[in-house]
GROMACS .gro file of C-alpha atoms in nm:
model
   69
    1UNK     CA    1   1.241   1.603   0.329
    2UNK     CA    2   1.038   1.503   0.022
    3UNK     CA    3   1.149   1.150   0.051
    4UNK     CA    4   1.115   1.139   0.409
    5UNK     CA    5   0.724   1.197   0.394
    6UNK     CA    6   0.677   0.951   0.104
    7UNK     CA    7   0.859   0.675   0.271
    8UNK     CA    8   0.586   0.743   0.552
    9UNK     CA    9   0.333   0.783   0.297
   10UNK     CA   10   0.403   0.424   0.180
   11UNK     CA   11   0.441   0.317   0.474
   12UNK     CA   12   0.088   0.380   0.596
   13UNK     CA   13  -0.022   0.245   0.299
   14UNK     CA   14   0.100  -0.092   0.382
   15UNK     CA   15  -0.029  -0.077   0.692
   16UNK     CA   16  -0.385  -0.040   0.574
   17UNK     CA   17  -0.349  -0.282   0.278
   18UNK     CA   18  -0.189  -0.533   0.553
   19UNK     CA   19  -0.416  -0.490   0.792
   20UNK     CA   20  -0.704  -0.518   0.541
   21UNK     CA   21  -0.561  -0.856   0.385
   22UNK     CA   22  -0.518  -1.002   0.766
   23UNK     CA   23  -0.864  -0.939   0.838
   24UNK     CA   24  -0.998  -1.105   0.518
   25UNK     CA   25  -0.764  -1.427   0.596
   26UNK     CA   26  -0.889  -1.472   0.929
   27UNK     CA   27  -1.261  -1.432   0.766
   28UNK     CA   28  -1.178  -1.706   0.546
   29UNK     CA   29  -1.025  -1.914   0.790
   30UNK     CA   30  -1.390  -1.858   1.023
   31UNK     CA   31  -1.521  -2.004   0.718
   32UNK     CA   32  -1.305  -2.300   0.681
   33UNK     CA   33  -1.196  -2.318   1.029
   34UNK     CA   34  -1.504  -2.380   1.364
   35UNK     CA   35  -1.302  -2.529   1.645
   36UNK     CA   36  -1.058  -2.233   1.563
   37UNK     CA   37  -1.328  -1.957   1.527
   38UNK     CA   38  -1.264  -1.738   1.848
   39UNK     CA   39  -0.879  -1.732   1.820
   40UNK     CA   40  -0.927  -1.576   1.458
   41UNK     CA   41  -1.216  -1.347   1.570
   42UNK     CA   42  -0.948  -1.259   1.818
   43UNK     CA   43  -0.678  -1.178   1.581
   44UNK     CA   44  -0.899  -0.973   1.397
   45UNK     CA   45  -0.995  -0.780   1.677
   46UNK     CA   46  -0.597  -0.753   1.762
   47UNK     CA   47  -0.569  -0.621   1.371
   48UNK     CA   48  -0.840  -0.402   1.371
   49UNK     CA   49  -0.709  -0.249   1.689
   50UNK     CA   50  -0.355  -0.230   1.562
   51UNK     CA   51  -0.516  -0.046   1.262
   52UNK     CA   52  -0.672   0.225   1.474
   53UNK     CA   53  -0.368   0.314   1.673
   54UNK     CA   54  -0.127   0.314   1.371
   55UNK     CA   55  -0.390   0.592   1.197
   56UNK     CA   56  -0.380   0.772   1.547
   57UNK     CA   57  -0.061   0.815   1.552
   58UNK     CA   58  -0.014   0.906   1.201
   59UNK     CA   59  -0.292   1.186   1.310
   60UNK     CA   60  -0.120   1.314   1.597
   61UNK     CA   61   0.216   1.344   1.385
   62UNK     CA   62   0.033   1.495   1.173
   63UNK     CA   63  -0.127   1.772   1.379
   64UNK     CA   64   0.222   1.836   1.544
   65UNK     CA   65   0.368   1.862   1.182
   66UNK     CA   66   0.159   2.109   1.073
   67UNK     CA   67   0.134   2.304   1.451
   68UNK     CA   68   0.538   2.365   1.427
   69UNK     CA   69   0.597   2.443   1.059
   0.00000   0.00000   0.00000
């Protein structure tokens, strides 16, 4: 069971370092980038909400971890 919950462990920590190195890329490819401006701002916005639902989830297992055992 230990390895179990730090295989998850890691795993959510790839998920925020990922999602934290996509966003900077697609600020320095604003930067670099105008004509292609929006369709970064829009992956960002895609990352960012990716972000949000992979901690919600991680949340709500969380909660129902701790509510059954």
């Amino acid at each position: 069971m230990d390895l179990l919950k730090e295989m998850a462990e890691a795993l959510m920590i790839l998920i925020r370092v990922g999602a934290v190195l996509r966003v900077v890329y697609c600020f320095i490819h604003i930067g670099t980038d105008e004509e292609q401006s929006a369709s970064y701002k829009k992956r960002m916005k895609n990352t960012v909400i990716f972000y949000v639902l992979a901690e919600s989830i991680w949340q709500i297992k969380d909660l129902v971890m701790s509510y059954y055992m």
